mmCIF file of C-alpha atoms and ligand atoms in Angstrom:
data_model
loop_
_atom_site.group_PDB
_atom_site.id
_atom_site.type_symbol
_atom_site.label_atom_id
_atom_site.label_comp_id
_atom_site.label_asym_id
_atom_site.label_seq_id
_atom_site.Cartn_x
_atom_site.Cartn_y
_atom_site.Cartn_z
ATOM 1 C CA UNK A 1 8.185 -42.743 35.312
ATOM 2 C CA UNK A 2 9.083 -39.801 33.854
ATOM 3 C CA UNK A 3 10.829 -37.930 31.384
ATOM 4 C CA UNK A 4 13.048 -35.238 30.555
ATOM 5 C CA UNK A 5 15.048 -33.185 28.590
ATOM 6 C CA UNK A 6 18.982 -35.204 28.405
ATOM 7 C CA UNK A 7 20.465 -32.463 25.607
ATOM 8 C CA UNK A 8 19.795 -28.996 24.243
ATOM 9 C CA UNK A 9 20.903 -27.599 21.001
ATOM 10 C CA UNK A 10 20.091 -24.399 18.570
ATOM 11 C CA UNK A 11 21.902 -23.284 15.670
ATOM 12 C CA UNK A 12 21.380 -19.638 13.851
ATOM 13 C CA UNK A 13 22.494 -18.824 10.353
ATOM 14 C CA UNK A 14 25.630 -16.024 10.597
ATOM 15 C CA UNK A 15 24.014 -13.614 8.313
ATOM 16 C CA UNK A 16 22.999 -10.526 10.600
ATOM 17 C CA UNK A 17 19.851 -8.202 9.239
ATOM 18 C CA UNK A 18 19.430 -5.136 11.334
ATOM 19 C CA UNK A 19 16.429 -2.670 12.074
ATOM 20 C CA UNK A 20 19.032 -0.174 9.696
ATOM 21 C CA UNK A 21 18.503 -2.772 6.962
ATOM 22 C CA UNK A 22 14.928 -2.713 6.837
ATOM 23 C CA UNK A 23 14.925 1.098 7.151
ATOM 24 C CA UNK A 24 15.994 0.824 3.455
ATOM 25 C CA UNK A 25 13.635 -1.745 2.615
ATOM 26 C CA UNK A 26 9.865 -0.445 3.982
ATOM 27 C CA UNK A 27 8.954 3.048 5.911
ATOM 28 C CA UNK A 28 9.812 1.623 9.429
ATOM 29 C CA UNK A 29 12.570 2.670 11.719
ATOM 30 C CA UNK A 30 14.893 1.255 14.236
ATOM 31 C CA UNK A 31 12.796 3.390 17.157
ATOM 32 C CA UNK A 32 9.570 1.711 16.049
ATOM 33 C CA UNK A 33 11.046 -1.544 16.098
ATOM 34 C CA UNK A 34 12.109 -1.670 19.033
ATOM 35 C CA UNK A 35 9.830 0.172 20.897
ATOM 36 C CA UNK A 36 7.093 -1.775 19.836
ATOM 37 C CA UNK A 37 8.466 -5.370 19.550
ATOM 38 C CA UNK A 38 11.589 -5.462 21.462
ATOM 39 C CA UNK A 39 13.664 -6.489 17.893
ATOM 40 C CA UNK A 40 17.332 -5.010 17.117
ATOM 41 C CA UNK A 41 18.219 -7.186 15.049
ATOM 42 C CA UNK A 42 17.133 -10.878 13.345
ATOM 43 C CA UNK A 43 19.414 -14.009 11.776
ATOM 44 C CA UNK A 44 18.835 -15.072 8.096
ATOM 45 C CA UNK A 45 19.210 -18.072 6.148
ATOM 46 C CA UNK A 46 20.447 -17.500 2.625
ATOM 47 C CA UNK A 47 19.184 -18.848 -0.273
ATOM 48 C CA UNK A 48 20.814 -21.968 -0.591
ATOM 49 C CA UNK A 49 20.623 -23.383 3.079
ATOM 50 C CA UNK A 50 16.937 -24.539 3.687
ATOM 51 C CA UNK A 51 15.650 -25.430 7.451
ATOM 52 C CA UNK A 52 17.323 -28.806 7.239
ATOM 53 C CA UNK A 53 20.658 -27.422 7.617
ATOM 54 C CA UNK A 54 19.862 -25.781 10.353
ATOM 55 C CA UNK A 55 18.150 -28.357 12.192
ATOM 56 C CA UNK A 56 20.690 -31.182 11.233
ATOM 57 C CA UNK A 57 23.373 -28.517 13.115
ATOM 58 C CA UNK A 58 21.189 -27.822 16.200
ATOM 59 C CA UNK A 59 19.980 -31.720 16.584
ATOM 60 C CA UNK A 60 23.835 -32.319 16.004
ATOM 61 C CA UNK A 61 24.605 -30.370 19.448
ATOM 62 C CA UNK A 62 21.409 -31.863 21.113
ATOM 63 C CA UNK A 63 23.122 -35.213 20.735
ATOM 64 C CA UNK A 64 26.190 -33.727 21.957
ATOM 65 C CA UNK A 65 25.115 -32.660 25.093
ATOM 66 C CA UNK A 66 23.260 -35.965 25.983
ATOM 67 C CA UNK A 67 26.000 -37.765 25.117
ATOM 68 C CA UNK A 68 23.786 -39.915 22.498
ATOM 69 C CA UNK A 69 25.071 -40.375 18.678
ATOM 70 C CA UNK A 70 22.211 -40.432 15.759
ATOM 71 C CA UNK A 71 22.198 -44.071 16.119
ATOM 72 C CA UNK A 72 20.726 -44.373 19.598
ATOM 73 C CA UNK A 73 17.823 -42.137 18.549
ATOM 74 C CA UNK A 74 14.449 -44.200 18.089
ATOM 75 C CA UNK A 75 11.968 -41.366 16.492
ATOM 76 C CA UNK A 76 12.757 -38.015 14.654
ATOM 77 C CA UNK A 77 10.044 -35.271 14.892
ATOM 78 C CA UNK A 78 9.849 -31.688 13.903
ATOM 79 C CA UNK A 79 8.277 -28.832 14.152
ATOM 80 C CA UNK A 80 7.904 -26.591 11.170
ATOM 81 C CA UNK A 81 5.726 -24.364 8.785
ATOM 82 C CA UNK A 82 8.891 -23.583 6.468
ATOM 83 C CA UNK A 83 9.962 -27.072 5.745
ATOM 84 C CA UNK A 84 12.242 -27.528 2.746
ATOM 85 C CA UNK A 85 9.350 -29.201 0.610
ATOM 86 C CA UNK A 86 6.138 -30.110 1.401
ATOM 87 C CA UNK A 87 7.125 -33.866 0.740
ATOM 88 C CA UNK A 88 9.115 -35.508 1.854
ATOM 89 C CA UNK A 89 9.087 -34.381 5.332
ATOM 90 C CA UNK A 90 12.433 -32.367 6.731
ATOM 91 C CA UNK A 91 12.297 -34.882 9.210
ATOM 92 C CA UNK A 92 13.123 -37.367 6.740
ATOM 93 C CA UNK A 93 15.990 -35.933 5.152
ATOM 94 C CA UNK A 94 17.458 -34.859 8.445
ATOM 95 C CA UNK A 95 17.216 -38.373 9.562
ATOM 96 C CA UNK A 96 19.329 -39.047 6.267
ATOM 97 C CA UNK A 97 21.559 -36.296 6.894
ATOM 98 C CA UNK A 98 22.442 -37.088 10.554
ATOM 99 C CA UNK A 99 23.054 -40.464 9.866
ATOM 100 C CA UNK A 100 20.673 -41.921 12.184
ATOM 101 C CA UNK A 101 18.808 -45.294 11.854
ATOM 102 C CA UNK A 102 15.873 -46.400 9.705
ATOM 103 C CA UNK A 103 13.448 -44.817 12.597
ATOM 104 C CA UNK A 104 10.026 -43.210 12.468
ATOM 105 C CA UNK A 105 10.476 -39.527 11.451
ATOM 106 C CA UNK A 106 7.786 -37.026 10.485
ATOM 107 C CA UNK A 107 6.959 -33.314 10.234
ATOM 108 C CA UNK A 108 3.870 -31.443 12.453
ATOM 109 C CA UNK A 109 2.693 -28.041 11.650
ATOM 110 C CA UNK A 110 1.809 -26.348 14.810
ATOM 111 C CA UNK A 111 3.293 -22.765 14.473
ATOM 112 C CA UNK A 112 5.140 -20.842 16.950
ATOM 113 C CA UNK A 113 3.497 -23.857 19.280
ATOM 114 C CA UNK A 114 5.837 -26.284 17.811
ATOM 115 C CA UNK A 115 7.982 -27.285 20.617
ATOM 116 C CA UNK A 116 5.775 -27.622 23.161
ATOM 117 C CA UNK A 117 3.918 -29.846 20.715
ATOM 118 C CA UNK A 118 6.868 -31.939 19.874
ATOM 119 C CA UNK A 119 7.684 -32.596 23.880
ATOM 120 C CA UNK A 120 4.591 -33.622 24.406
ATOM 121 C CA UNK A 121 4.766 -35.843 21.928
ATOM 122 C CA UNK A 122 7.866 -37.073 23.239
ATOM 123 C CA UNK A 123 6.784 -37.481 26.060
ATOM 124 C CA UNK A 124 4.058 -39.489 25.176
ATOM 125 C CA UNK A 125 6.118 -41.774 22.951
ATOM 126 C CA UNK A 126 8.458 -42.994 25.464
ATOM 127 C CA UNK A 127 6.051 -43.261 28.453
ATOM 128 C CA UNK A 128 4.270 -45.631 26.347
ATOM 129 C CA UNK A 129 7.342 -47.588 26.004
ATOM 130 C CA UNK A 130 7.389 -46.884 21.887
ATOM 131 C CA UNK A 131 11.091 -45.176 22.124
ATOM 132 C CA UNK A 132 13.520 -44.645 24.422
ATOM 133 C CA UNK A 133 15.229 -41.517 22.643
ATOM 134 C CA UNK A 134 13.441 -39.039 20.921
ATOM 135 C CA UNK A 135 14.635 -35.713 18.985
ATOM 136 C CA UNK A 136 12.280 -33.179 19.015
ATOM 137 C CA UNK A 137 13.548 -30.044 16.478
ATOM 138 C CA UNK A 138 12.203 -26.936 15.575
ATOM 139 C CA UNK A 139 13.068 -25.304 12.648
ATOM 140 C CA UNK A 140 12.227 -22.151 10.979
ATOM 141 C CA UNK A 141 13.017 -19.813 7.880
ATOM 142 C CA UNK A 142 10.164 -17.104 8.216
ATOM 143 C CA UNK A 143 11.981 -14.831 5.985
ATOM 144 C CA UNK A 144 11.499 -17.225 3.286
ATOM 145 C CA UNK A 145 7.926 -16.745 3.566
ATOM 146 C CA UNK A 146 7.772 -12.651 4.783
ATOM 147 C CA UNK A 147 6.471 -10.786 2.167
ATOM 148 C CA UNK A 148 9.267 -7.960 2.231
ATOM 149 C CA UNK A 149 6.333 -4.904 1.331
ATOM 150 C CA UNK A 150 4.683 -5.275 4.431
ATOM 151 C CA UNK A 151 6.008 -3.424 7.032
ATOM 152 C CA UNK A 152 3.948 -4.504 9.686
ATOM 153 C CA UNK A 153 5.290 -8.285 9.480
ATOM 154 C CA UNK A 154 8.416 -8.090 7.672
ATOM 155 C CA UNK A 155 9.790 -6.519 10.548
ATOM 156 C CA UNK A 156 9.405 -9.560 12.909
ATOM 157 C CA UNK A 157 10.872 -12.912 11.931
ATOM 158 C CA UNK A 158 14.166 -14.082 11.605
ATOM 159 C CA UNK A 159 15.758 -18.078 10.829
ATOM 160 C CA UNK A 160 17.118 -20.311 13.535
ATOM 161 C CA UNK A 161 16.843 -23.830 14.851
ATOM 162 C CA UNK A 162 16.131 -25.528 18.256
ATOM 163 C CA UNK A 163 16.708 -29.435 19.297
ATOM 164 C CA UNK A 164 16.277 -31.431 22.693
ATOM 165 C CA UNK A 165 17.074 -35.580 22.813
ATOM 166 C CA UNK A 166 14.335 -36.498 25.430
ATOM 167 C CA UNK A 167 14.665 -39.704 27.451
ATOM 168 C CA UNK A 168 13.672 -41.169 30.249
ATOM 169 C CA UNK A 169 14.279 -39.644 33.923
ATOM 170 C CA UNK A 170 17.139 -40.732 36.069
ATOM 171 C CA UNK A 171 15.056 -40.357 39.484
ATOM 172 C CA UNK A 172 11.364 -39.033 39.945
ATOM 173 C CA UNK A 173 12.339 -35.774 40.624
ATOM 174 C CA UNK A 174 13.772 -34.349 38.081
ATOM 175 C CA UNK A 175 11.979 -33.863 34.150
ATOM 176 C CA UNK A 176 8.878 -32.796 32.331
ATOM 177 C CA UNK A 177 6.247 -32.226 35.491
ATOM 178 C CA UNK A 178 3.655 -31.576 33.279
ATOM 179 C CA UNK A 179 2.395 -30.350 29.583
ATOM 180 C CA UNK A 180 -0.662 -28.958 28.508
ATOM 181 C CA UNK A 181 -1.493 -28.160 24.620
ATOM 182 C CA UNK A 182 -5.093 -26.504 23.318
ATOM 183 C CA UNK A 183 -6.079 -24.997 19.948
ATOM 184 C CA UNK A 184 -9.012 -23.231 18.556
ATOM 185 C CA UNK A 185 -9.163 -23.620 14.424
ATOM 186 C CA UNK A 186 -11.915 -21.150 14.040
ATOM 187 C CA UNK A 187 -9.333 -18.061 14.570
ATOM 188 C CA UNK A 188 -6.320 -19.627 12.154
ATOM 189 C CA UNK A 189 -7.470 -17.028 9.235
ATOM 190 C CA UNK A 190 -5.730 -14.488 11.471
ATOM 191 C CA UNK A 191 -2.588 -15.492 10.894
ATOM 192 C CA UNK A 192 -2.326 -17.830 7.482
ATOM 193 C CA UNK A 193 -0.371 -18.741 4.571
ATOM 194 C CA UNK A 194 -2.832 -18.615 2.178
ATOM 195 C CA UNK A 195 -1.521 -20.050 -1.403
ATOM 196 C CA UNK A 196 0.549 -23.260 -2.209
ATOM 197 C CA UNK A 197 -1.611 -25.794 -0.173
ATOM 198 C CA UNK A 198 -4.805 -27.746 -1.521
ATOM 199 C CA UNK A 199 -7.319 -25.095 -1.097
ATOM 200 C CA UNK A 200 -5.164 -22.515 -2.987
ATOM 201 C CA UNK A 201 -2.621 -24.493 -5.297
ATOM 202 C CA UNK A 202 0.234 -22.091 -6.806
ATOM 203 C CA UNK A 203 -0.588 -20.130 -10.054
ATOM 204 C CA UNK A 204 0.282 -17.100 -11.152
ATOM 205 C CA UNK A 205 -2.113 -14.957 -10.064
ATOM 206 C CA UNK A 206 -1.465 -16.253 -6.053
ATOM 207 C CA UNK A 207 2.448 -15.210 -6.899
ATOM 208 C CA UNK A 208 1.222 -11.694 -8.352
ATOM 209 C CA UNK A 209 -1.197 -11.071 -5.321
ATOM 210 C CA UNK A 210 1.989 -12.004 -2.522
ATOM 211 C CA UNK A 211 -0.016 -15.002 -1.533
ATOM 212 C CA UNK A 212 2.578 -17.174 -1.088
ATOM 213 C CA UNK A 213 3.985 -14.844 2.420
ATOM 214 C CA UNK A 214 2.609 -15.128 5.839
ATOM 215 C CA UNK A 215 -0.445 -12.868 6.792
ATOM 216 C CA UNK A 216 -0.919 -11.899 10.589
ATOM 217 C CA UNK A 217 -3.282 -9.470 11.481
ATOM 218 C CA UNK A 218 -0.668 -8.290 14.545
ATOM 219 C CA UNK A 219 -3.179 -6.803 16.934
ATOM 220 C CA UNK A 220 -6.011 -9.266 17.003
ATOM 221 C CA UNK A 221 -3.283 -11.642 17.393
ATOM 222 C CA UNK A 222 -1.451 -9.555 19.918
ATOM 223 C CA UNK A 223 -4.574 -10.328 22.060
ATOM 224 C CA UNK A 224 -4.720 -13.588 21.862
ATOM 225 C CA UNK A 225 -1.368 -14.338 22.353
ATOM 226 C CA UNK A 226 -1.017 -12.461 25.834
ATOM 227 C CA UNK A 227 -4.426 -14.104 27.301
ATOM 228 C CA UNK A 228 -3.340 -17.705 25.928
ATOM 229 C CA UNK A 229 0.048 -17.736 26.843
ATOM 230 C CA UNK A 230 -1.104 -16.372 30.586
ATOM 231 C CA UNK A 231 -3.545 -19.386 30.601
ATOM 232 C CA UNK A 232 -0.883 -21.713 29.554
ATOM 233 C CA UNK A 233 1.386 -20.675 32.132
ATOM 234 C CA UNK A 234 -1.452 -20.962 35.091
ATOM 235 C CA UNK A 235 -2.353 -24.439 33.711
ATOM 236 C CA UNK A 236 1.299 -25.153 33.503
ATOM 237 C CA UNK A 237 1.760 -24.433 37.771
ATOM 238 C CA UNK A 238 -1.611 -26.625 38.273
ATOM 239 C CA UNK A 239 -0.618 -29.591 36.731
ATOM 240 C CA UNK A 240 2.698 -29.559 37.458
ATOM 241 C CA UNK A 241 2.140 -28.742 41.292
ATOM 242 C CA UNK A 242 4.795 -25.913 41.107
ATOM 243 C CA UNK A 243 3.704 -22.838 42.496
ATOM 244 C CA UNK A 244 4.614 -19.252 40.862
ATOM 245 C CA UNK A 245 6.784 -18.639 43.668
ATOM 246 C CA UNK A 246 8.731 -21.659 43.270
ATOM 247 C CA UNK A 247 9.438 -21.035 39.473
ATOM 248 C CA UNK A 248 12.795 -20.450 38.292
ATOM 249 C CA UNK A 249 12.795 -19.689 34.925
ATOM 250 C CA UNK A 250 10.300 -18.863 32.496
ATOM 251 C CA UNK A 251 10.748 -19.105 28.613
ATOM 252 C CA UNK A 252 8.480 -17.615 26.644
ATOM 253 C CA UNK A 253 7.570 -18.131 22.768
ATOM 254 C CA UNK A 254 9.689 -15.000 21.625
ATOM 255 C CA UNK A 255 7.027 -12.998 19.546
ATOM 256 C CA UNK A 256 7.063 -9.318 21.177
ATOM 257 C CA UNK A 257 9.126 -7.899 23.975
ATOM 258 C CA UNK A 258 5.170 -6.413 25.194
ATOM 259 C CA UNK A 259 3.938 -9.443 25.269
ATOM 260 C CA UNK A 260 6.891 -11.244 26.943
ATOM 261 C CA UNK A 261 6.651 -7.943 29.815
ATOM 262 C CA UNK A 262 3.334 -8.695 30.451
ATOM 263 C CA UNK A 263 3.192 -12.512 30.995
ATOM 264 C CA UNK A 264 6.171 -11.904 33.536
ATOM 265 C CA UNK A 265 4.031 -9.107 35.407
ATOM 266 C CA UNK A 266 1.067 -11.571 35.392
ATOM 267 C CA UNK A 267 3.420 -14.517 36.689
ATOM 268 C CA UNK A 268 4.864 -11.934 39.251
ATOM 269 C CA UNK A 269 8.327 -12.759 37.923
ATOM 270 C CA UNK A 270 11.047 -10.072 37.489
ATOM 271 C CA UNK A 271 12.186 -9.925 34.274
ATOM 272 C CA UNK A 272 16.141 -11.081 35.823
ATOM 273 C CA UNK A 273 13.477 -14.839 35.860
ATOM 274 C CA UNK A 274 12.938 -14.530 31.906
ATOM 275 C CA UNK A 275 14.842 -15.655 29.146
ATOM 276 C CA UNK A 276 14.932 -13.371 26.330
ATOM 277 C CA UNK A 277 16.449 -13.302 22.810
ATOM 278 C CA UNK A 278 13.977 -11.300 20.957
ATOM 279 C CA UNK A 279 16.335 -8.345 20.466
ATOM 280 C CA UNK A 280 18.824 -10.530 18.879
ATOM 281 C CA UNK A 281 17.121 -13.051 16.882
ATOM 282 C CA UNK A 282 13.641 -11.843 16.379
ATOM 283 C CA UNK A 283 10.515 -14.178 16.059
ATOM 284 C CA UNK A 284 11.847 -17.598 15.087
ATOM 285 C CA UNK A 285 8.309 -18.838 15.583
ATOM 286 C CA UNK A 286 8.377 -22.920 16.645
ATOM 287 C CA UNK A 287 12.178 -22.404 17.333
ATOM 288 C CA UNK A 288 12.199 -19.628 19.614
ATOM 289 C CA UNK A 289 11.753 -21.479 22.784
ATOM 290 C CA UNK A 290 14.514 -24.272 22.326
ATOM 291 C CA UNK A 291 16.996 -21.555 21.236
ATOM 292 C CA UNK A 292 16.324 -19.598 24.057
ATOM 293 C CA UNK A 293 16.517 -22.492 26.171
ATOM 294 C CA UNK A 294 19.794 -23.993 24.642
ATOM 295 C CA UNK A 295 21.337 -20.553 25.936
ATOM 296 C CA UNK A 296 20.326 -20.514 28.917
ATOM 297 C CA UNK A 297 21.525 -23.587 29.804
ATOM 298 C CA UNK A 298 25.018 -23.367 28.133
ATOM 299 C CA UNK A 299 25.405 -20.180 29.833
ATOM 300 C CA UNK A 300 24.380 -21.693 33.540
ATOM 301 C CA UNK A 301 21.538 -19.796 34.402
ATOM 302 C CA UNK A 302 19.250 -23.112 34.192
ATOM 303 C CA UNK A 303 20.616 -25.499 36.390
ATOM 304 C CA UNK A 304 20.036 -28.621 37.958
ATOM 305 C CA UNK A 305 16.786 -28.517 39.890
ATOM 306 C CA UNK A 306 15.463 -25.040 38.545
ATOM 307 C CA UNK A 307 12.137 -25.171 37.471
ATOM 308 C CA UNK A 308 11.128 -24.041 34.340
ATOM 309 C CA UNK A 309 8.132 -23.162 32.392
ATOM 310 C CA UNK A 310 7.919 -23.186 28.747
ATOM 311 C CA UNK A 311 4.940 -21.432 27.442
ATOM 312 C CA UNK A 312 3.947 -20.424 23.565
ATOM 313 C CA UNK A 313 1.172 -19.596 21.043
ATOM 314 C CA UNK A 314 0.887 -19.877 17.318
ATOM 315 C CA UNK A 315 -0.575 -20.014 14.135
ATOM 316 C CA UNK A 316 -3.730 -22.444 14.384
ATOM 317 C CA UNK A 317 -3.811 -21.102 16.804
ATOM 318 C CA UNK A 318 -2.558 -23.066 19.113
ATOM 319 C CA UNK A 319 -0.987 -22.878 22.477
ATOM 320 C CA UNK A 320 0.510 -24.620 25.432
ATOM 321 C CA UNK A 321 3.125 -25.172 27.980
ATOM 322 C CA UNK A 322 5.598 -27.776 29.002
ATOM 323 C CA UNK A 323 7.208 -27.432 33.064
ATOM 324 C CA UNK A 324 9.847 -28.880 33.928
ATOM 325 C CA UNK A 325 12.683 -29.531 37.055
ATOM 326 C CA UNK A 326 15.437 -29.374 35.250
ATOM 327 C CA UNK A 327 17.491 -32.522 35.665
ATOM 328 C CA UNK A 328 20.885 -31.715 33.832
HETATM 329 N N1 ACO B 1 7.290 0.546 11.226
HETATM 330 C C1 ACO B 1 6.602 1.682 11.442
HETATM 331 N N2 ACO B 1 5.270 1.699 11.629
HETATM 332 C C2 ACO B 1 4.620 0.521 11.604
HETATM 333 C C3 ACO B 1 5.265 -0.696 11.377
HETATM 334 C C4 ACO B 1 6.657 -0.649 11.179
HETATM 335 N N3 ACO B 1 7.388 -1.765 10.956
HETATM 336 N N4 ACO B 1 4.364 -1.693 11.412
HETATM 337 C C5 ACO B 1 3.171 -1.115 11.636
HETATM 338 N N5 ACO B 1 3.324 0.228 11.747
HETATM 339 C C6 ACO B 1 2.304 1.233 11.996
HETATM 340 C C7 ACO B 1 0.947 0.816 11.508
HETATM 341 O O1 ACO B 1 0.794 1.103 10.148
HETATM 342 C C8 ACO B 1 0.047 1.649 12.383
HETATM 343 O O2 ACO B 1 -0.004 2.949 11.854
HETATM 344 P P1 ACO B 1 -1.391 3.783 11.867
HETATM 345 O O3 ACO B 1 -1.727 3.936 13.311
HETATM 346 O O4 ACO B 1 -1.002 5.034 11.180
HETATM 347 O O5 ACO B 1 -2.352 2.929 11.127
HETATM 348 C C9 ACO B 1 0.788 1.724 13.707
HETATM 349 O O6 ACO B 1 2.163 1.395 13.392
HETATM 350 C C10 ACO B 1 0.288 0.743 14.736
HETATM 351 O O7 ACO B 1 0.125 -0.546 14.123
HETATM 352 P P2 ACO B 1 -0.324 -1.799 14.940
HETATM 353 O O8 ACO B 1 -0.436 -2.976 14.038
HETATM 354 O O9 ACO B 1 -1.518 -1.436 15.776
HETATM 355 O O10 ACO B 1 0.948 -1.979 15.884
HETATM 356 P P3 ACO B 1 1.081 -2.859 17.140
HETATM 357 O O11 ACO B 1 1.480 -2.016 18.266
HETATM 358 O O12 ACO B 1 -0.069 -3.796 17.310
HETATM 359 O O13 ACO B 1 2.343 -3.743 16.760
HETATM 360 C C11 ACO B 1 2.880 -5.970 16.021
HETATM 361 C C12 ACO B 1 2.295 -4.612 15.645
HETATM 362 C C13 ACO B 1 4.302 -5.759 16.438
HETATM 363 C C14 ACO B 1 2.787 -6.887 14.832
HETATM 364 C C15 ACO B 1 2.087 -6.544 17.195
HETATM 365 O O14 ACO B 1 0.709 -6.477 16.921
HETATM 366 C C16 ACO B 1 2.418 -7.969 17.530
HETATM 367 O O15 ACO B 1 3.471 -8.253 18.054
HETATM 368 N N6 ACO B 1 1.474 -8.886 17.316
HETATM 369 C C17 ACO B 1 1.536 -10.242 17.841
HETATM 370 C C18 ACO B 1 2.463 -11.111 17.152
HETATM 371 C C19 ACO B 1 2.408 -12.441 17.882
HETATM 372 O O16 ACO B 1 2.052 -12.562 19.025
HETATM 373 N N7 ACO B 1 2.760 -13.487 17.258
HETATM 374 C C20 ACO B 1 2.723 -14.739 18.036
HETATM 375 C C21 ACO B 1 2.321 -15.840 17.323
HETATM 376 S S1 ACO B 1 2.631 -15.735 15.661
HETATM 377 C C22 ACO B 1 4.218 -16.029 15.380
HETATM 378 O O17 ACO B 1 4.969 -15.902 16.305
HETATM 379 C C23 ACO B 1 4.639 -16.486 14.031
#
């Protein structure tokens, strides 16, 4: 049996910051952004519309496209590291807010990895026969947690949600061919949130020091990210039995437009094969992927029977890819 992806969804927040915006906010420029990350501009959220607005309107579409209402849906999971509290989970209150039944629904933290996560987990769920529907959301407000002085992150992220209702396969041919997840803990003080948890609680002097804003050291994790991601996608095409040559599409976790050129020269894919919103959207960490996604199959250019290839790393850090035939 197998399963697959019956609805995609996204949602972005209207509000539009541009590389001219930040030029008034840090020493950057609109050259160096986009030269060295690909970014024009990035969405963001505004003060009063935390991540489970946005999910609740991209899981909304999700359901739309599969044809499914809340209802039908048997387990609610999501992937965030900007939820709107730390308890109760988003998933909770967007399983309030959607109107769906009294069904299993929790939170996961596994950074720009999210997604990939949250299929497999999907996946997992219903092959086991524990749900027949499940809606797998990523949501993210980074620039709730950017710290605005530093110019080599604040640059990056922008606010968006991703959804997909996965269910089980029409025919054997078609779905999720194959998913593969890793992580290595030892590395995740390269890119941390350091205050607010249990090992730093909130005072005053984590507010004063900007601990309460995401910390990446860029390059070390530049490196990472391009040899993990490549590894994800070659484990991806030998578990999933499609070969590089066959592969239709490939979306990538949309972090830097360098690292995004590279994996497609490694994969021997032109860049016409990729799906890219970086310039538009920026870094939406664990959403990136089912945004990009949800355009590219409103817009046609994933089809039935394309394969695709999902591939991301993250905070943790983790990493992984999900492959697909495309069944919709
Ligand atoms: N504007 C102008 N100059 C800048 C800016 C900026 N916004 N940011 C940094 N610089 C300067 C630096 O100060 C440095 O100057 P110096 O040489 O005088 O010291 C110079 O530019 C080069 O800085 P680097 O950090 O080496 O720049 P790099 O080319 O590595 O780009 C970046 C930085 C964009 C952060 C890159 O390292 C990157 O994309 N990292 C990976 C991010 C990633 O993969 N994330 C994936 C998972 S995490 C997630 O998605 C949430």
């Amino acid at each position: 049996m197998k399963t697959t992806i019956l609805g995609t969804g996204s949602f972005l927040p209207e509000k539009v910051l541009t590389n001219a915006d930040l030029e008034k906010i840090v020493d950057t420029s609109d050259e160096w952004i986009r030269t060295r990350t690909g970014i024009s501009e990035r969405r963001v959220a505004d003060e009063n519309t935390p991540s489970s607005e946005l999910a609740v309107r991209a899981a909304q579409n999700a359901l739309d496209m599969a044809g499914l209402k809340p209802e039908d849906i048997d387990i609610i999971i999501v992937g965030t590291v900007t939820p709107d509290y730390s308890f109760p989970s988003t998933a909770c209150l967007i399983q309030n807010k959607l109107g769906a039944r009294k069904i299993m629904s929790y939170d996961f933290s596994a950074g720009c990895t999210g997604f990939i996560y949250g299929l497999k987990q999907a996946d997992a769920f219903i092959k086991a026969g524990m749900a027949k529907y499940v809606l797998v959301i990523a949501v993210e407000e980074l620039t709730k947690i950017t710290n605005w002085t530093d110019r080599g992150t604040c640059v990056l992220f922008g606010d968006g949600s991703g959804a997909a209702v996965v269910g089980p396969s029409k025919d054997d041919e078609h779905g999720i061919l194959a998913t593969y997840t890793a992580a290595d803990g030892s590395l995740g003080d390269l890119l941390i949130l350091k205050a607010g948890g249990s090992a730093m609680p909130a005072s005053h002097e984590t507010v004063d020091k900007n601990l309460h804003t995401l910390y990446m050291a860029g390059n070390d994790v530049f490196k990472h990210a391009v040899r993990q991601m490549e590894e994800s996608a070659l484990k991806g095409f030998e578990l999933s039995g499609i070969s590089m040559e066959q592969l239709d599409w490939l979306v990538p976790h949309q972090a830097n437009i360098r690292i995004i050129d590279f994996l497609a020269r490694r994969l021997k894919l032109s860049m016409e094969q990729v799906v890219v919103t970086i310039h538009k959207y920026g870094n939406t960490s664990a959403s990136s992927i089912p945004i990009a996604l949800d355009e590219a199959v409103r817009d046609g250019r994933i089809e039935k029977d394309s394969n695709v290839l999902m591939v991301a790393f993250g905070a943790g850090f983790t990493w992984g890819s999900v492959t697909m035939r495309w069944g919709i």
